[in-house]
Amino acid sequence: MPRPVFAERVSRFGTTVFSEFSALAAKHGAVNLGQGFPDFDGPEAVKEAAQRAIRDGINQYAMGVGAKDLRQAIAEHALRFHGQTVDPDTMVTVTSGATEAILDVLLGLVNPGDEVVAFEPFYDSYDANVAFLGATSRYVPLRPPDAAHATWWFDRDEVRAAFGPRTRLLILNTPHNPTGKVFTREELEFLGGLCAEHGAWVLSDEVYEHLVFAPARHLRPATLPVFADRTVTVSSAGKSFSLTGWKVGWVIAPPPLRDAVQRAHQFVTFATASPLQAAVATALRLPDSYFEDLARLYLGKRERLLAGLREAGLPVHTPEGSYFILADIARHGFADDVAFCRHLVTEVGVAAIPPSVFYSPEHRHLGQGMARFAFCKTDAVLDEASKRLRARLAPAR
Ligand code: PMP
Ligand code: GLN
């Protein structure tokens, strides 16, 4: 028997759902509301800063922990928007996107055989990265809004049951992809209490920190006393500045946790693209009005796509944050969300993401009645998607 080409740690992975559906969208000329990337560019001043940095010769390796000025800008931004005091020299590492940061946190803090608790649906790289380490994921499903709950919620007993003697880390994601849930202070305090009880670290993925819609408010877990000493906050420039292709992210953590992440980062990428780091420092220092305008822009887009989906006969959950909408597809008569999304991209001409891929096999059925639509697109594109859905999606039974 020839040896298999794939190492075991990658053998169960196919192509990510994002690449798959972006390719299908291109092939079928579909409007792409699948993969979450804006179809518009980031601020001119930031693009100009990157070009200037390249012209000015900022083209060799940056410091491994990140360029000094960017770490300073990350600290200023954390204080301005979250009231979080950050020492740029001992509490920050700059990474190649939040994706690298997530891997570095797990490599730095989690041992093989440890358990990691996370909510489902989850951003897909969490599960893959936990598997890379030989650790085990313990999932708790978020439940959709119902008569008793205005927003997505979780069962506290289910969370308690997921924690145990081997729990090493809780992964939080707020605002949450793909539900749009923004965790409340009360929920966070409960979760922080459990982590304290079990001596667990926390990875808080906040890449959608600026995409939050009133009355929801983003609360950075690390600013609550129960989380302060145990939390690594992860964010990136991708969503906040509509520059997902730049892949500049960062972690903020108390010095011992930051050092654990840094030990991994130095051998994963060592350093992140230097001219882009210079430009992201400019971005993080944009005036408050930039961030207010961004949230207002996305609120308008959320309302536009919510209306379009409703008119097409798709019941929707209104997201409190992020740039995703989950729509209910259960009554459209497809075997599951993957079948629905394949039909949508090939026959209706709209790409969406089947959220069952963000669940463990045990809970996959919980995602099969929904589809995820991204609204980080120009209004004309959102309108075209709505038009196609209205015209070509058969009414629900
Ligand atoms: N976390 C979440 C919740 C995401 O949705 C994404 C992707 N957009 C990432 C992390 C990855 O971010 P980045 O592109 O900065 O690597
Ligand atoms: N985070 C983006 C999404 O959820 C996609 C990122 C990726 O393609 N890996 O759509």
Tab-separated table of C-alpha atoms and ligand atoms in Angstrom:
chain	number	residue	atom	x	y	z
A	1	MET	CA	0.000	0.000	0.000
A	2	PRO	CA	1.437	3.420	-0.904
A	3	ARG	CA	1.624	5.838	2.010
A	4	PRO	CA	-1.162	8.420	1.997
A	5	VAL	CA	-0.005	11.858	0.873
A	6	PHE	CA	-1.875	13.750	3.552
A	7	ALA	CA	-0.741	13.853	7.160
A	8	GLU	CA	-3.502	12.766	9.496
A	9	ARG	CA	-3.943	16.286	10.854
A	10	VAL	CA	-5.131	17.584	7.483
A	11	SER	CA	-6.660	14.448	6.048
A	12	ARG	CA	-10.209	15.222	7.140
A	13	PHE	CA	-10.212	18.740	5.684
A	14	GLY	CA	-11.642	19.517	2.267
A	15	THR	CA	-11.481	22.990	0.745
A	16	THR	CA	-12.925	25.593	3.129
A	17	VAL	CA	-16.543	26.444	2.514
A	18	PHE	CA	-15.526	30.064	1.806
A	19	SER	CA	-13.193	29.136	-1.050
A	20	GLU	CA	-15.692	26.597	-2.366
A	21	PHE	CA	-18.616	29.001	-2.558
A	22	SER	CA	-16.544	31.953	-3.847
A	23	ALA	CA	-15.365	29.680	-6.685
A	24	LEU	CA	-18.935	28.517	-7.365
A	25	ALA	CA	-20.152	32.136	-7.352
A	26	ALA	CA	-17.512	33.074	-9.941
A	27	LYS	CA	-18.306	30.045	-12.097
A	28	HIS	CA	-22.060	30.710	-12.152
A	29	GLY	CA	-21.896	34.503	-12.302
A	30	ALA	CA	-23.687	34.617	-8.955
A	31	VAL	CA	-23.892	37.643	-6.692
A	32	ASN	CA	-21.506	36.683	-3.886
A	33	LEU	CA	-23.034	37.163	-0.430
A	34	GLY	CA	-21.049	34.142	0.765
A	35	GLN	CA	-17.475	34.772	1.888
A	36	GLY	CA	-17.311	37.760	4.214
A	37	PHE	CA	-15.235	40.389	2.423
A	38	PRO	CA	-16.340	43.893	1.447
A	39	ASP	CA	-16.644	44.580	-2.273
A	40	PHE	CA	-15.500	48.150	-1.574
A	41	ASP	CA	-12.124	49.470	-0.508
A	42	GLY	CA	-10.766	50.785	2.764
A	43	PRO	CA	-10.086	54.494	3.457
A	44	GLU	CA	-7.941	56.391	0.922
A	45	ALA	CA	-5.710	57.804	3.666
A	46	VAL	CA	-4.842	54.276	4.782
A	47	LYS	CA	-4.150	52.998	1.263
A	48	GLU	CA	-1.997	56.078	0.693
A	49	ALA	CA	-0.107	55.393	3.940
A	50	ALA	CA	0.762	51.884	2.705
A	51	GLN	CA	2.023	53.213	-0.617
A	52	ARG	CA	4.041	55.894	1.164
A	53	ALA	CA	5.564	53.296	3.493
A	54	ILE	CA	6.699	51.219	0.513
A	55	ARG	CA	8.145	54.294	-1.232
A	56	ASP	CA	9.883	55.364	1.988
A	57	GLY	CA	11.686	52.035	2.278
A	58	ILE	CA	9.726	50.351	5.065
A	59	ASN	CA	10.240	47.059	3.280
A	60	GLN	CA	12.390	44.825	5.456
A	61	TYR	CA	11.361	42.619	8.372
A	62	ALA	CA	9.416	44.396	11.056
A	63	MET	CA	10.199	43.662	14.701
A	64	GLY	CA	8.875	40.193	15.509
A	65	VAL	CA	6.353	41.488	18.057
A	66	GLY	CA	5.197	44.118	15.588
A	67	ALA	CA	6.326	47.595	14.538
A	68	LYS	CA	6.656	49.878	17.553
A	69	ASP	CA	4.366	52.557	16.147
A	70	LEU	CA	1.616	50.053	15.321
A	71	ARG	CA	1.779	48.546	18.820
A	72	GLN	CA	1.478	52.090	20.194
A	73	ALA	CA	-1.546	52.724	17.915
A	74	ILE	CA	-3.159	49.440	19.034
A	75	ALA	CA	-2.771	50.523	22.669
A	76	GLU	CA	-4.248	54.002	21.953
A	77	HIS	CA	-7.186	52.446	20.088
A	78	ALA	CA	-7.892	49.967	22.915
A	79	LEU	CA	-8.005	52.816	25.421
A	80	ARG	CA	-10.113	55.091	23.184
A	81	PHE	CA	-12.801	52.521	22.314
A	82	HIS	CA	-12.738	50.027	25.166
A	83	GLY	CA	-11.210	51.866	28.129
A	84	GLN	CA	-8.537	49.141	28.176
A	85	THR	CA	-5.057	50.122	29.367
A	86	VAL	CA	-2.449	48.352	27.253
A	87	ASP	CA	1.349	48.471	27.521
A	88	PRO	CA	2.450	48.365	23.868
A	89	ASP	CA	5.807	46.790	24.755
A	90	THR	CA	4.686	43.884	26.921
A	91	MET	CA	1.049	43.257	25.988
A	92	VAL	CA	0.838	43.284	22.166
A	93	THR	CA	1.933	40.985	19.330
A	94	VAL	CA	1.106	41.844	15.712
A	95	THR	CA	0.142	38.853	13.582
A	96	SER	CA	-0.736	38.058	9.981
A	97	GLY	CA	-4.468	38.435	10.467
A	98	ALA	CA	-6.645	37.192	13.305
A	99	THR	CA	-6.311	33.756	11.735
A	100	GLU	CA	-2.629	33.573	12.650
A	101	ALA	CA	-3.353	35.053	16.065
A	102	ILE	CA	-5.853	32.268	16.820
A	103	LEU	CA	-3.294	29.586	15.925
A	104	ASP	CA	-0.582	31.331	17.981
A	105	VAL	CA	-2.853	31.544	21.032
A	106	LEU	CA	-3.664	27.856	20.843
A	107	LEU	CA	-0.028	26.875	20.215
A	108	GLY	CA	1.106	29.057	23.096
A	109	LEU	CA	-1.464	28.028	25.698
A	110	VAL	CA	-2.968	24.608	24.945
A	111	ASN	CA	-1.366	21.164	25.311
A	112	PRO	CA	-2.262	17.978	23.452
A	113	GLY	CA	-5.087	16.303	25.354
A	114	ASP	CA	-6.377	19.601	26.789
A	115	GLU	CA	-9.962	20.651	26.155
A	116	VAL	CA	-11.139	23.870	24.552
A	117	VAL	CA	-14.707	25.075	25.069
A	118	ALA	CA	-16.362	27.059	22.264
A	119	PHE	CA	-19.838	28.015	21.116
A	120	GLU	CA	-21.450	26.676	17.970
A	121	PRO	CA	-21.833	27.828	15.302
A	122	PHE	CA	-18.077	28.588	15.325
A	123	TYR	CA	-15.666	30.298	12.962
A	124	ASP	CA	-14.218	27.328	11.117
A	125	SER	CA	-10.529	27.843	11.860
A	126	TYR	CA	-11.074	27.280	15.623
A	127	ASP	CA	-12.010	23.670	15.145
A	128	ALA	CA	-9.220	22.970	12.656
A	129	ASN	CA	-6.589	24.623	14.850
A	130	VAL	CA	-7.664	22.774	17.991
A	131	ALA	CA	-7.366	19.569	15.975
A	132	PHE	CA	-3.845	20.592	14.766
A	133	LEU	CA	-2.772	20.639	18.404
A	134	GLY	CA	-4.160	17.273	19.312
A	135	ALA	CA	-6.500	18.985	21.776
A	136	THR	CA	-10.252	18.357	21.977
A	137	SER	CA	-13.096	20.817	21.351
A	138	ARG	CA	-16.136	20.857	23.661
A	139	TYR	CA	-18.986	22.662	21.960
A	140	VAL	CA	-22.010	24.414	23.374
A	141	PRO	CA	-24.705	25.364	20.861
A	142	LEU	CA	-26.050	28.901	20.769
A	143	ARG	CA	-29.835	28.775	20.496
A	144	PRO	CA	-31.833	31.012	18.142
A	145	PRO	CA	-34.112	33.756	19.449
A	146	ASP	CA	-37.502	32.459	20.608
A	147	ALA	CA	-40.517	33.598	22.614
A	148	ALA	CA	-38.428	33.777	25.781
A	149	HIS	CA	-35.196	35.179	24.272
A	150	ALA	CA	-34.912	38.300	22.119
A	151	THR	CA	-31.461	37.323	20.839
A	152	TRP	CA	-29.320	34.207	20.416
A	153	TRP	CA	-28.761	32.653	23.839
A	154	PHE	CA	-27.111	29.705	25.571
A	155	ASP	CA	-28.185	27.258	28.237
A	156	ARG	CA	-26.040	27.809	31.333
A	157	ASP	CA	-26.233	24.160	32.348
A	158	GLU	CA	-24.905	23.117	28.944
A	159	VAL	CA	-21.956	25.478	29.376
A	160	ARG	CA	-21.278	24.201	32.904
A	161	ALA	CA	-21.354	20.641	31.593
A	162	ALA	CA	-18.791	21.471	28.876
A	163	PHE	CA	-16.219	22.590	31.462
A	164	GLY	CA	-14.200	19.942	33.288
A	165	PRO	CA	-10.804	19.158	34.789
A	166	ARG	CA	-9.103	19.190	31.368
A	167	THR	CA	-10.553	22.541	30.231
A	168	ARG	CA	-7.686	24.835	29.310
A	169	LEU	CA	-9.298	27.552	27.193
A	170	LEU	CA	-12.654	29.138	26.357
A	171	ILE	CA	-13.019	30.658	22.887
A	172	LEU	CA	-15.378	33.617	22.780
A	173	ASN	CA	-16.348	35.496	19.637
A	174	THR	CA	-18.238	38.738	20.134
A	175	PRO	CA	-19.752	40.165	17.947
A	176	HIS	CA	-20.302	36.622	16.744
A	177	ASN	CA	-19.888	35.171	13.250
A	178	PRO	CA	-22.320	33.934	11.922
A	179	THR	CA	-25.210	34.687	14.342
A	180	GLY	CA	-24.440	38.386	14.878
A	181	LYS	CA	-24.834	37.888	18.628
A	182	VAL	CA	-23.187	40.470	20.890
A	183	PHE	CA	-22.561	38.939	24.318
A	184	THR	CA	-23.952	40.923	27.250
A	185	ARG	CA	-22.149	41.850	30.452
A	186	GLU	CA	-24.273	39.373	32.395
A	187	GLU	CA	-23.471	36.519	30.015
A	188	LEU	CA	-19.792	37.384	30.030
A	189	GLU	CA	-19.640	37.544	33.808
A	190	PHE	CA	-21.184	34.096	34.040
A	191	LEU	CA	-18.658	32.712	31.532
A	192	GLY	CA	-15.750	34.488	33.223
A	193	GLY	CA	-16.792	32.993	36.554
A	194	LEU	CA	-16.659	29.494	35.095
A	195	CYS	CA	-13.216	30.158	33.619
A	196	ALA	CA	-11.964	31.421	36.981
A	197	GLU	CA	-13.373	28.358	38.715
A	198	HIS	CA	-11.609	26.015	36.277
A	199	GLY	CA	-8.408	28.023	35.810
A	200	ALA	CA	-9.126	28.361	32.085
A	201	TRP	CA	-7.623	30.974	29.750
A	202	VAL	CA	-9.848	32.867	27.315
A	203	LEU	CA	-9.354	33.709	23.648
A	204	SER	CA	-11.706	36.571	22.786
A	205	ASP	CA	-12.077	37.013	19.023
A	206	GLU	CA	-13.327	40.555	18.426
A	207	VAL	CA	-12.655	41.112	14.722
A	208	TYR	CA	-16.158	42.660	14.367
A	209	GLU	CA	-15.577	45.051	17.303
A	210	HIS	CA	-16.690	48.094	15.277
A	211	LEU	CA	-19.670	46.463	13.543
A	212	VAL	CA	-22.259	46.697	16.301
A	213	PHE	CA	-25.776	48.100	16.034
A	214	ALA	CA	-27.591	49.942	18.826
A	215	PRO	CA	-29.046	49.097	21.236
A	216	ALA	CA	-26.372	46.360	21.340
A	217	ARG	CA	-22.991	47.559	22.608
A	218	HIS	CA	-19.699	45.755	22.306
A	219	LEU	CA	-18.160	44.975	25.650
A	220	ARG	CA	-14.537	43.802	25.610
A	221	PRO	CA	-14.376	40.846	27.994
A	222	ALA	CA	-10.784	41.687	29.024
A	223	THR	CA	-12.057	44.916	30.591
A	224	LEU	CA	-14.135	42.960	33.139
A	225	PRO	CA	-12.135	42.093	36.281
A	226	VAL	CA	-12.934	38.377	36.051
A	227	PHE	CA	-11.344	38.191	32.579
A	228	ALA	CA	-8.479	40.684	32.955
A	229	ASP	CA	-5.682	38.270	33.943
A	230	ARG	CA	-6.763	35.350	31.815
A	231	THR	CA	-7.772	36.763	28.443
A	232	VAL	CA	-6.061	37.120	25.093
A	233	THR	CA	-8.009	39.573	22.926
A	234	VAL	CA	-7.687	38.995	19.181
A	235	SER	CA	-8.634	41.512	16.521
A	236	SER	CA	-7.601	42.583	13.041
A	237	ALA	CA	-7.746	45.397	10.528
A	238	GLY	CA	-9.759	43.383	8.002
A	239	LYS	CA	-13.348	44.243	8.953
A	240	SER	CA	-12.790	47.559	10.748
A	241	PHE	CA	-11.072	49.094	7.716
A	242	SER	CA	-12.501	47.037	4.827
A	243	LEU	CA	-9.026	45.648	4.106
A	244	THR	CA	-9.495	41.905	4.546
A	245	GLY	CA	-6.743	41.133	2.037
A	246	TRP	CA	-4.079	42.871	4.108
A	247	LYS	CA	-4.140	40.236	6.853
A	248	VAL	CA	-2.869	42.414	9.673
A	249	GLY	CA	-4.108	41.287	13.077
A	250	TRP	CA	-2.968	41.470	16.677
A	251	VAL	CA	-3.327	40.075	20.160
A	252	ILE	CA	-3.569	42.040	23.390
A	253	ALA	CA	-2.896	40.099	26.590
A	254	PRO	CA	-1.314	40.400	30.035
A	255	PRO	CA	2.496	39.971	29.703
A	256	PRO	CA	2.757	36.248	30.596
A	257	LEU	CA	-0.009	35.317	28.141
A	258	ARG	CA	1.373	37.648	25.495
A	259	ASP	CA	4.771	35.953	25.921
A	260	ALA	CA	3.200	32.533	25.367
A	261	VAL	CA	1.574	33.780	22.142
A	262	GLN	CA	4.791	35.518	21.058
A	263	ARG	CA	6.805	32.290	21.472
A	264	ALA	CA	4.513	30.669	18.936
A	265	HIS	CA	4.273	33.696	16.621
A	266	GLN	CA	8.075	33.957	16.293
A	267	PHE	CA	8.146	30.537	14.632
A	268	VAL	CA	4.868	30.704	12.711
A	269	THR	CA	5.445	33.855	10.644
A	270	PHE	CA	8.083	35.694	12.732
A	271	ALA	CA	6.812	39.086	11.510
A	272	THR	CA	3.973	40.649	9.522
A	273	ALA	CA	4.223	42.770	6.330
A	274	SER	CA	5.983	45.972	7.417
A	275	PRO	CA	4.466	48.613	5.081
A	276	LEU	CA	0.987	47.381	5.940
A	277	GLN	CA	1.773	47.637	9.639
A	278	ALA	CA	2.694	51.290	9.128
A	279	ALA	CA	-0.596	51.905	7.325
A	280	VAL	CA	-2.712	50.093	9.934
A	281	ALA	CA	-1.226	52.414	12.575
A	282	THR	CA	-2.686	55.292	10.520
A	283	ALA	CA	-6.013	53.448	10.302
A	284	LEU	CA	-6.309	52.855	14.050
A	285	ARG	CA	-5.759	56.575	14.619
A	286	LEU	CA	-8.603	57.678	12.304
A	287	PRO	CA	-11.034	60.041	14.047
A	288	ASP	CA	-14.108	58.752	15.906
A	289	SER	CA	-16.237	59.927	12.971
A	290	TYR	CA	-14.674	57.240	10.729
A	291	PHE	CA	-15.813	54.461	13.069
A	292	GLU	CA	-19.261	56.023	13.547
A	293	ASP	CA	-19.708	56.324	9.791
A	294	LEU	CA	-18.663	52.691	9.318
A	295	ALA	CA	-21.270	51.439	11.811
A	296	ARG	CA	-23.915	53.686	10.182
A	297	LEU	CA	-23.008	52.425	6.722
A	298	TYR	CA	-23.388	48.817	7.870
A	299	LEU	CA	-26.639	49.527	9.681
A	300	GLY	CA	-28.062	50.770	6.379
A	301	LYS	CA	-26.812	47.660	4.588
A	302	ARG	CA	-28.213	45.390	7.281
A	303	GLU	CA	-31.645	46.977	6.917
A	304	ARG	CA	-31.452	46.796	3.130
A	305	LEU	CA	-30.632	43.093	3.030
A	306	LEU	CA	-33.043	42.200	5.855
A	307	ALA	CA	-35.834	43.797	3.821
A	308	GLY	CA	-34.703	42.049	0.618
A	309	LEU	CA	-34.584	38.636	2.276
A	310	ARG	CA	-37.986	39.128	3.897
A	311	GLU	CA	-39.507	40.157	0.572
A	312	ALA	CA	-38.097	36.982	-0.944
A	313	GLY	CA	-39.961	34.976	1.689
A	314	LEU	CA	-36.977	34.188	3.901
A	315	PRO	CA	-37.571	34.767	7.620
A	316	VAL	CA	-34.491	36.409	9.131
A	317	HIS	CA	-32.750	36.814	12.470
A	318	THR	CA	-31.694	40.460	12.934
A	319	PRO	CA	-27.979	40.492	13.836
A	320	GLU	CA	-26.808	42.782	16.664
A	321	GLY	CA	-23.324	42.918	15.167
A	322	SER	CA	-20.996	41.557	12.431
A	323	TYR	CA	-21.899	41.750	8.738
A	324	PHE	CA	-23.853	38.520	8.464
A	325	ILE	CA	-27.547	37.637	8.460
A	326	LEU	CA	-28.854	34.145	9.156
A	327	ALA	CA	-32.077	33.386	7.313
A	328	ASP	CA	-34.470	30.564	7.965
A	329	ILE	CA	-34.680	28.175	5.015
A	330	ALA	CA	-36.412	25.235	6.658
A	331	ARG	CA	-39.687	25.738	4.802
A	332	HIS	CA	-38.114	25.871	1.355
A	333	GLY	CA	-38.142	22.130	0.935
A	334	PHE	CA	-34.424	21.353	0.580
A	335	ALA	CA	-32.730	18.386	2.229
A	336	ASP	CA	-30.411	20.715	4.127
A	337	ASP	CA	-28.576	24.053	4.007
A	338	VAL	CA	-25.861	22.729	1.682
A	339	ALA	CA	-28.476	21.647	-0.879
A	340	PHE	CA	-30.236	25.009	-0.497
A	341	CYS	CA	-27.004	27.001	-0.968
A	342	ARG	CA	-25.983	24.920	-3.990
A	343	HIS	CA	-29.379	25.580	-5.577
A	344	LEU	CA	-29.076	29.261	-4.704
A	345	VAL	CA	-25.699	29.689	-6.331
A	346	THR	CA	-26.414	27.640	-9.475
A	347	GLU	CA	-30.113	28.404	-10.161
A	348	VAL	CA	-30.901	31.676	-8.379
A	349	GLY	CA	-27.522	33.338	-8.936
A	350	VAL	CA	-26.816	34.260	-5.317
A	351	ALA	CA	-24.068	32.751	-3.152
A	352	ALA	CA	-24.618	32.230	0.588
A	353	ILE	CA	-22.818	30.039	3.131
A	354	PRO	CA	-24.404	26.880	4.601
A	355	PRO	CA	-23.899	27.338	8.362
A	356	SER	CA	-23.988	23.635	9.234
A	357	VAL	CA	-20.240	23.634	8.451
A	358	PHE	CA	-19.807	25.762	11.590
A	359	TYR	CA	-21.132	22.952	13.819
A	360	SER	CA	-19.613	19.738	15.136
A	361	PRO	CA	-21.047	16.572	13.504
A	362	GLU	CA	-23.132	15.992	16.631
A	363	HIS	CA	-24.938	19.313	16.305
A	364	ARG	CA	-24.794	19.760	12.532
A	365	HIS	CA	-28.570	19.477	12.262
A	366	LEU	CA	-28.904	22.752	14.189
A	367	GLY	CA	-27.418	24.637	11.239
A	368	GLN	CA	-29.232	22.818	8.483
A	369	GLY	CA	-32.303	25.046	8.514
A	370	MET	CA	-30.403	28.289	7.874
A	371	ALA	CA	-28.276	30.105	5.307
A	372	ARG	CA	-25.753	32.880	5.997
A	373	PHE	CA	-25.831	36.024	3.843
A	374	ALA	CA	-23.069	38.671	4.048
A	375	PHE	CA	-24.113	42.312	3.715
A	376	CYS	CA	-20.592	43.820	3.365
A	377	LYS	CA	-21.443	44.629	-0.251
A	378	THR	CA	-22.332	47.753	-2.235
A	379	ASP	CA	-26.040	48.629	-2.213
A	380	ALA	CA	-26.369	47.817	-5.922
A	381	VAL	CA	-25.065	44.298	-5.274
A	382	LEU	CA	-27.380	43.807	-2.291
A	383	ASP	CA	-30.317	45.006	-4.405
A	384	GLU	CA	-29.409	42.695	-7.279
A	385	ALA	CA	-29.244	39.740	-4.862
A	386	SER	CA	-32.657	40.640	-3.428
A	387	LYS	CA	-34.098	40.981	-6.911
A	388	ARG	CA	-32.837	37.555	-7.965
A	389	LEU	CA	-34.109	35.956	-4.759
A	390	ARG	CA	-37.562	37.508	-5.229
A	391	ALA	CA	-37.738	36.460	-8.855
A	392	ARG	CA	-36.191	33.003	-8.770
A	393	LEU	CA	-36.574	31.487	-5.325
A	394	ALA	CA	-39.690	29.363	-5.151
A	395	PRO	CA	-42.036	30.422	-2.329
A	396	ALA	CA	-41.792	28.518	0.944
A	397	ARG	CA	-44.361	25.841	1.607
B	1	PMP	N1	-12.459	35.441	13.361
B	1	PMP	C1	-13.673	35.564	12.827
B	1	PMP	C2	-14.867	35.422	13.698
B	1	PMP	C3	-13.812	35.823	11.467
B	1	PMP	O1	-15.025	35.942	10.921
B	1	PMP	C4	-12.649	35.940	10.678
B	1	PMP	C5	-12.732	36.080	9.181
B	1	PMP	N2	-13.254	37.087	8.699
B	1	PMP	C6	-11.402	35.834	11.276
B	1	PMP	C7	-11.347	35.571	12.622
B	1	PMP	C8	-10.144	35.953	10.494
B	1	PMP	O2	-9.703	37.258	10.413
B	1	PMP	P1	-8.442	37.676	9.522
B	1	PMP	O3	-8.931	37.856	8.137
B	1	PMP	O4	-7.943	38.933	10.145
B	1	PMP	O5	-7.437	36.574	9.606
B	2	GLN	N1	-14.304	35.269	7.959
B	2	GLN	C1	-14.824	35.268	6.638
B	2	GLN	C2	-16.249	34.698	6.667
B	2	GLN	O1	-16.701	34.207	7.683
B	2	GLN	C3	-14.033	34.438	5.675
B	2	GLN	C4	-12.628	34.199	5.971
B	2	GLN	C5	-12.050	33.137	5.092
B	2	GLN	O2	-12.351	33.062	3.913
B	2	GLN	N2	-11.271	32.294	5.677
B	2	GLN	O3	-16.882	34.767	5.659
